[in-house]
Coordinates of C-alpha atoms in Angstrom, one line a residue:
T862 CA 101.2 -38.9 -112.5
G863 CA 102.8 -41.3 -109.9
V864 CA 102.4 -38.7 -107.2
V865 CA 98.8 -38.1 -108.0
W866 CA 98.1 -41.8 -108.0
S867 CA 99.8 -42.2 -104.6
K868 CA 97.7 -39.4 -103.1
S869 CA 94.6 -41.0 -104.6
V870 CA 95.4 -44.3 -103.0
Q871 CA 96.0 -42.7 -99.6
L872 CA 92.7 -40.8 -99.9
V873 CA 90.9 -44.1 -100.6
I874 CA 92.5 -45.8 -97.7
A875 CA 91.7 -43.0 -95.4
I876 CA 88.0 -43.1 -96.5
L877 CA 87.9 -46.8 -96.0
V878 CA 89.4 -46.6 -92.6
F879 CA 86.9 -43.9 -91.6
L880 CA 84.0 -45.9 -92.8
L881 CA 85.1 -49.3 -91.4
F882 CA 86.4 -48.1 -88.0
P883 CA 83.0 -48.3 -86.2
I884 CA 82.5 -51.9 -87.5
L885 CA 86.0 -53.0 -86.6
H886 CA 85.7 -51.4 -83.2
G887 CA 82.4 -53.2 -82.5
I888 CA 83.9 -56.5 -83.5
L889 CA 87.0 -56.0 -81.3
T890 CA 84.8 -55.0 -78.4
S891 CA 82.7 -58.1 -78.7
V892 CA 85.7 -60.4 -78.9
M893 CA 87.2 -58.8 -75.8
T894 CA 84.0 -59.0 -73.9
F895 CA 83.6 -62.7 -74.8
Y896 CA 87.1 -63.6 -73.6
M897 CA 86.9 -61.4 -70.5
G898 CA 83.5 -62.9 -69.7
N899 CA 85.0 -66.4 -70.0
D900 CA 87.9 -65.4 -67.7
S901 CA 85.4 -64.1 -65.2
R902 CA 83.4 -67.3 -65.3
K903 CA 86.6 -69.3 -64.9
E904 CA 87.5 -67.3 -61.9
T905 CA 84.1 -67.9 -60.3
D906 CA 84.4 -71.7 -61.0
M907 CA 87.9 -71.7 -59.7
A908 CA 86.8 -70.0 -56.5
L909 CA 84.6 -73.1 -55.9
T910 CA 87.0 -75.8 -57.0
T911 CA 89.7 -74.5 -54.8
G912 CA 87.6 -73.6 -51.8
I913 CA 84.0 -72.7 -50.9
G914 CA 81.3 -70.9 -52.7
I915 CA 77.8 -69.7 -51.8
Y916 CA 74.8 -70.1 -54.1
T917 CA 71.1 -69.6 -54.0
S918 CA 68.5 -70.3 -56.7
S919 CA 66.0 -68.0 -55.0
E920 CA 65.8 -64.3 -55.9
T921 CA 64.1 -63.5 -52.6
L922 CA 67.1 -64.9 -50.8
R923 CA 69.6 -63.1 -53.0
E924 CA 70.3 -60.3 -50.6
E925 CA 70.7 -62.6 -47.6
A926 CA 73.1 -64.7 -49.6
E927 CA 75.1 -61.6 -50.5
Q928 CA 75.2 -60.7 -46.8
L929 CA 76.4 -64.2 -45.9
A930 CA 79.1 -64.1 -48.6
D931 CA 80.3 -60.7 -47.3
K932 CA 80.3 -62.0 -43.7
L933 CA 82.3 -65.1 -44.5
D934 CA 84.4 -63.5 -47.2
L935 CA 83.4 -66.1 -49.8
P936 CA 82.4 -65.7 -53.4
L937 CA 78.7 -65.6 -54.3
L938 CA 78.3 -67.8 -57.4
Q939 CA 76.0 -66.6 -60.2
A940 CA 75.2 -70.1 -61.4
E941 CA 75.0 -73.5 -59.8
P942 CA 78.2 -75.4 -60.2
P943 CA 78.4 -79.0 -61.5
K944 CA 77.9 -81.7 -58.9
K945 CA 81.4 -83.1 -59.7
S946 CA 83.0 -79.8 -58.5
R947 CA 85.9 -80.5 -56.2
G948 CA 85.1 -77.7 -53.8
L949 CA 82.5 -77.2 -51.2
L950 CA 79.2 -75.3 -51.7
L951 CA 77.1 -73.5 -49.2
R952 CA 73.6 -73.5 -50.6
L953 CA 71.0 -71.1 -49.2
E954 CA 67.4 -72.1 -50.0
D955 CA 63.9 -71.6 -48.5
D956 CA 64.4 -74.7 -46.3
G957 CA 67.7 -73.5 -44.8
L958 CA 71.5 -73.4 -45.3
S959 CA 73.3 -76.6 -46.4
L960 CA 76.8 -77.8 -47.2
T961 CA 77.7 -80.2 -50.0
D962 CA 80.7 -81.3 -51.9
G963 CA 78.6 -82.8 -54.8
N964 CA 78.5 -86.2 -53.2
L965 CA 77.8 -85.7 -49.5
F966 CA 75.2 -83.3 -48.2
M967 CA 74.4 -82.0 -44.7
K968 CA 72.1 -79.4 -43.2
G969 CA 71.5 -78.9 -39.5
D970 CA 68.3 -80.4 -38.3
L971 CA 67.8 -80.3 -34.5
T972 CA 64.2 -81.6 -34.9
S973 CA 65.8 -85.0 -35.4
M974 CA 66.9 -84.8 -31.8
L975 CA 63.3 -84.6 -30.4
P976 CA 63.1 -88.3 -29.5
R977 CA 66.2 -88.0 -27.4
L978 CA 64.8 -85.0 -25.6
K979 CA 61.9 -86.9 -24.2
Q980 CA 62.4 -87.0 -20.4
N981 CA 62.9 -90.7 -20.1
N982 CA 65.4 -90.8 -22.9
L983 CA 67.1 -87.6 -21.9
N984 CA 67.9 -89.0 -18.4
R985 CA 69.6 -91.9 -20.0
E986 CA 72.0 -89.8 -22.1
L987 CA 75.6 -90.3 -21.1
L988 CA 76.3 -86.6 -21.4
V989 CA 73.4 -85.6 -19.2
K990 CA 74.6 -88.2 -16.6
A991 CA 78.1 -86.8 -16.8
A992 CA 76.9 -83.1 -16.5
K993 CA 74.6 -83.8 -13.5
K994 CA 72.8 -80.4 -13.3
N995 CA 72.6 -78.9 -9.9
G996 CA 70.8 -75.6 -9.1
E997 CA 68.6 -73.3 -11.2
A998 CA 69.8 -73.0 -14.8
P999 CA 73.6 -73.3 -14.3
L1000 CA 76.0 -72.2 -17.0
A1001 CA 77.5 -74.8 -19.4
V1002 CA 80.1 -73.9 -22.0
D1003 CA 80.3 -76.0 -25.2
A1004 CA 83.8 -74.9 -26.4
T1005 CA 83.7 -77.0 -29.6
A1006 CA 80.0 -76.7 -30.6
G1007 CA 80.0 -78.3 -34.1
M1008 CA 76.4 -78.7 -35.1
G1009 CA 75.1 -78.2 -31.6
E1010 CA 73.6 -81.6 -30.7
D1011 CA 75.5 -82.0 -27.5
A1012 CA 74.7 -78.4 -26.5
L1013 CA 71.0 -79.1 -27.2
L1014 CA 71.1 -82.1 -24.7
L1015 CA 72.6 -79.9 -22.1
A1016 CA 70.0 -77.1 -22.6
A1017 CA 67.2 -79.6 -22.5
S1018 CA 68.5 -80.9 -19.2
G1019 CA 68.2 -77.4 -17.8
F1020 CA 71.6 -75.7 -18.4
R1021 CA 72.1 -72.3 -20.0
V1022 CA 74.6 -73.1 -22.7
L1023 CA 77.2 -70.8 -24.3
L1024 CA 78.3 -72.3 -27.6
F1025 CA 81.7 -71.5 -29.2
E1026 CA 82.4 -72.5 -32.8
Y1027 CA 85.7 -71.5 -34.3
D1028 CA 85.1 -72.3 -38.0
P1029 CA 82.9 -69.5 -39.5
V1030 CA 81.2 -71.8 -42.1
I1031 CA 80.3 -74.4 -39.4
A1032 CA 79.1 -71.5 -37.2
A1033 CA 76.9 -70.2 -40.1
L1034 CA 75.4 -73.7 -40.5
L1035 CA 74.7 -73.9 -36.8
A1036 CA 73.2 -70.4 -36.6
D1037 CA 70.8 -71.3 -39.4
S1038 CA 69.9 -74.6 -37.6
L1039 CA 69.3 -72.8 -34.3
K1040 CA 67.1 -70.2 -36.1
R1041 CA 64.9 -72.8 -37.6
A1042 CA 64.7 -74.7 -34.3
S1043 CA 63.6 -71.5 -32.6
E1044 CA 60.5 -71.6 -34.8
D1045 CA 59.6 -75.1 -33.7
E1046 CA 57.1 -75.2 -30.9
Q1047 CA 58.8 -78.1 -29.1
L1048 CA 62.4 -76.9 -29.5
S1049 CA 61.9 -73.2 -29.0
P1050 CA 62.0 -73.3 -25.2
V1051 CA 65.2 -75.3 -25.3
V1052 CA 67.0 -73.2 -27.9
S1053 CA 66.1 -70.1 -26.0
R1054 CA 68.7 -71.2 -23.4
M1055 CA 71.4 -71.5 -26.1
T1056 CA 73.7 -68.6 -27.2
L1057 CA 76.1 -69.1 -30.1
I1058 CA 79.4 -67.2 -30.5
S1059 CA 81.3 -67.5 -33.7
G1060 CA 84.9 -67.4 -32.6
D1061 CA 87.8 -69.0 -30.8
S1062 CA 86.7 -70.6 -27.5
I1063 CA 90.3 -70.5 -26.1
H1064 CA 90.1 -66.7 -26.2
G1065 CA 86.3 -66.7 -25.3
M1066 CA 86.8 -68.8 -22.1
Q1067 CA 89.3 -66.2 -20.9
Q1068 CA 86.5 -63.5 -21.1
L1069 CA 83.8 -65.3 -19.2
S1070 CA 82.1 -63.2 -16.6
E1071 CA 80.5 -66.2 -14.8
R1072 CA 82.1 -69.3 -13.5
P1073 CA 80.7 -72.2 -15.6
A1074 CA 79.3 -75.3 -13.9
V1075 CA 80.4 -77.4 -16.8
I1076 CA 82.7 -77.0 -19.8
L1077 CA 82.3 -79.5 -22.7
L1078 CA 85.2 -80.2 -25.0
D1079 CA 84.7 -82.3 -28.1
P1080 CA 87.7 -82.2 -30.4
M1081 CA 87.0 -84.0 -33.6
F1082 CA 87.9 -87.7 -33.8
P1083 CA 91.5 -88.1 -35.0
K1084 CA 91.5 -88.9 -38.8
R1085 CA 93.3 -92.2 -38.1
Q1086 CA 90.1 -93.5 -36.6
K1087 CA 88.0 -95.8 -38.8
S1088 CA 85.5 -94.0 -40.9
G1089 CA 82.7 -96.0 -39.4
L1090 CA 83.1 -93.9 -36.2
I1091 CA 82.4 -90.7 -38.1
K1092 CA 79.0 -90.0 -39.6
K1093 CA 79.1 -89.1 -43.3
K1094 CA 77.9 -85.5 -42.6
F1095 CA 80.9 -85.0 -40.3
Q1096 CA 83.2 -86.1 -43.0
L1097 CA 82.2 -82.8 -44.7
L1098 CA 83.0 -80.8 -41.6
Q1099 CA 86.4 -82.4 -41.4
Q1100 CA 87.1 -80.8 -44.9
L1101 CA 86.6 -77.5 -43.1
E1102 CA 88.1 -78.1 -39.7
S1103 CA 90.8 -80.6 -38.8
P1104 CA 91.0 -82.5 -35.5
C1105 CA 92.2 -80.4 -32.7
S1106 CA 95.9 -79.6 -33.0
S1107 CA 96.1 -77.5 -29.8
E1108 CA 94.8 -79.9 -27.2
D1109 CA 97.1 -78.5 -24.4
E1110 CA 96.0 -74.9 -25.1
L1111 CA 92.3 -75.9 -25.3
F1112 CA 92.4 -77.9 -22.1
G1113 CA 94.5 -75.2 -20.3
A1114 CA 91.9 -72.5 -21.2
A1115 CA 89.1 -74.7 -19.9
I1116 CA 90.9 -75.2 -16.6
A1117 CA 91.7 -71.5 -16.3
A1118 CA 87.9 -70.7 -16.5
A1119 CA 87.6 -72.5 -13.2
P1120 CA 84.6 -74.7 -14.0
G1121 CA 83.1 -77.2 -11.5
K1122 CA 83.7 -79.9 -14.1
I1123 CA 85.3 -80.4 -17.5
I1124 CA 83.7 -83.1 -19.7
V1125 CA 85.7 -84.4 -22.7
K1126 CA 84.1 -86.4 -25.4
R1127 CA 86.4 -89.0 -26.9
P1128 CA 86.3 -92.1 -29.1
A1129 CA 85.6 -95.1 -26.8
K1130 CA 89.1 -96.5 -27.2
G1131 CA 90.8 -93.1 -27.8
P1132 CA 93.6 -91.6 -25.7
F1133 CA 92.9 -89.1 -22.9
L1134 CA 92.8 -85.5 -24.2
S1135 CA 96.2 -83.9 -23.6
G1136 CA 97.3 -87.1 -21.8
K1137 CA 95.4 -86.1 -18.7
K1138 CA 93.7 -88.9 -16.7
P1139 CA 90.1 -88.0 -15.7
S1140 CA 88.4 -88.3 -12.3
Y1141 CA 86.1 -90.9 -13.9
S1142 CA 84.7 -91.8 -17.3
L1143 CA 81.3 -92.9 -18.7
K1144 CA 81.7 -95.2 -21.6
G1145 CA 79.3 -96.1 -24.4
S1146 CA 79.8 -98.4 -27.4
A1147 CA 81.4 -95.8 -29.6
I1148 CA 82.2 -92.8 -27.4
R1149 CA 83.4 -92.0 -23.9
Y1150 CA 82.9 -89.0 -21.7
D1151 CA 86.0 -88.3 -19.5
C1152 CA 85.0 -86.2 -16.5
Y1153 CA 87.5 -83.9 -14.6
V1154 CA 85.9 -82.8 -11.3
Y1155 CA 87.3 -79.7 -9.5
S1156 CA 86.6 -78.4 -6.0
G1157 CA 83.1 -77.1 -5.4
A1158 CA 81.6 -79.2 -8.2

């Protein structure tokens, strides 16, 4: 009787397992999906809080955002992160590409430079005075392009300008700004003389096929400078790119390119770049242009 009872219990258990297995499997799958989904979302959030993410709210720009994420090797976020996120966010929308940390916001806007490009104003620009264009469309190299404002002044004064930007995120912001400027009737002729290269200018200056008339160097202001010298938008850029740590190498590459003149943009009371005394300087209230003139300039 005991043996029969035992076999009966086993049979009942087997039947119950057979009937309940699909239900238990479904529950287990749902639980695993939930936790894996949470882990995935955490990883996406972490990618932003520890670095940079890319986001767009526009479905029409989704493919472009994916291409940008692949190019920059950055995560494409599926949802907009909270404003208090500790990381940086590249946001691609219909009005362009912007950078934000949740508090500060910046987007390249070369149209804001239009008043400075009027001839009377342009001729008073210290950089234009320092460059002193001679000849028909000479070549200028902006070895530290940033957001391209200085290069725009040079292009407006008649130079062909080759821009180098080492940081790929800043280069992407600048490329977007130049693209939008090229669609502006007033800026288009100026921007057509500007060519952007995303990469290291130290290497790039070694590959030049033409002797430049001018090379502009604008290493970021040292962080020890008072924040009043640095516009808020450039505080965002400094989260990406530190002040120049290879001044000697940068200056050496510029000299090796055999330009007619090297112009270095510095804080008004800052030290000479790489400790080298210039031929002369043009000084404004906040900045100074140190000019190094070489034979044939």
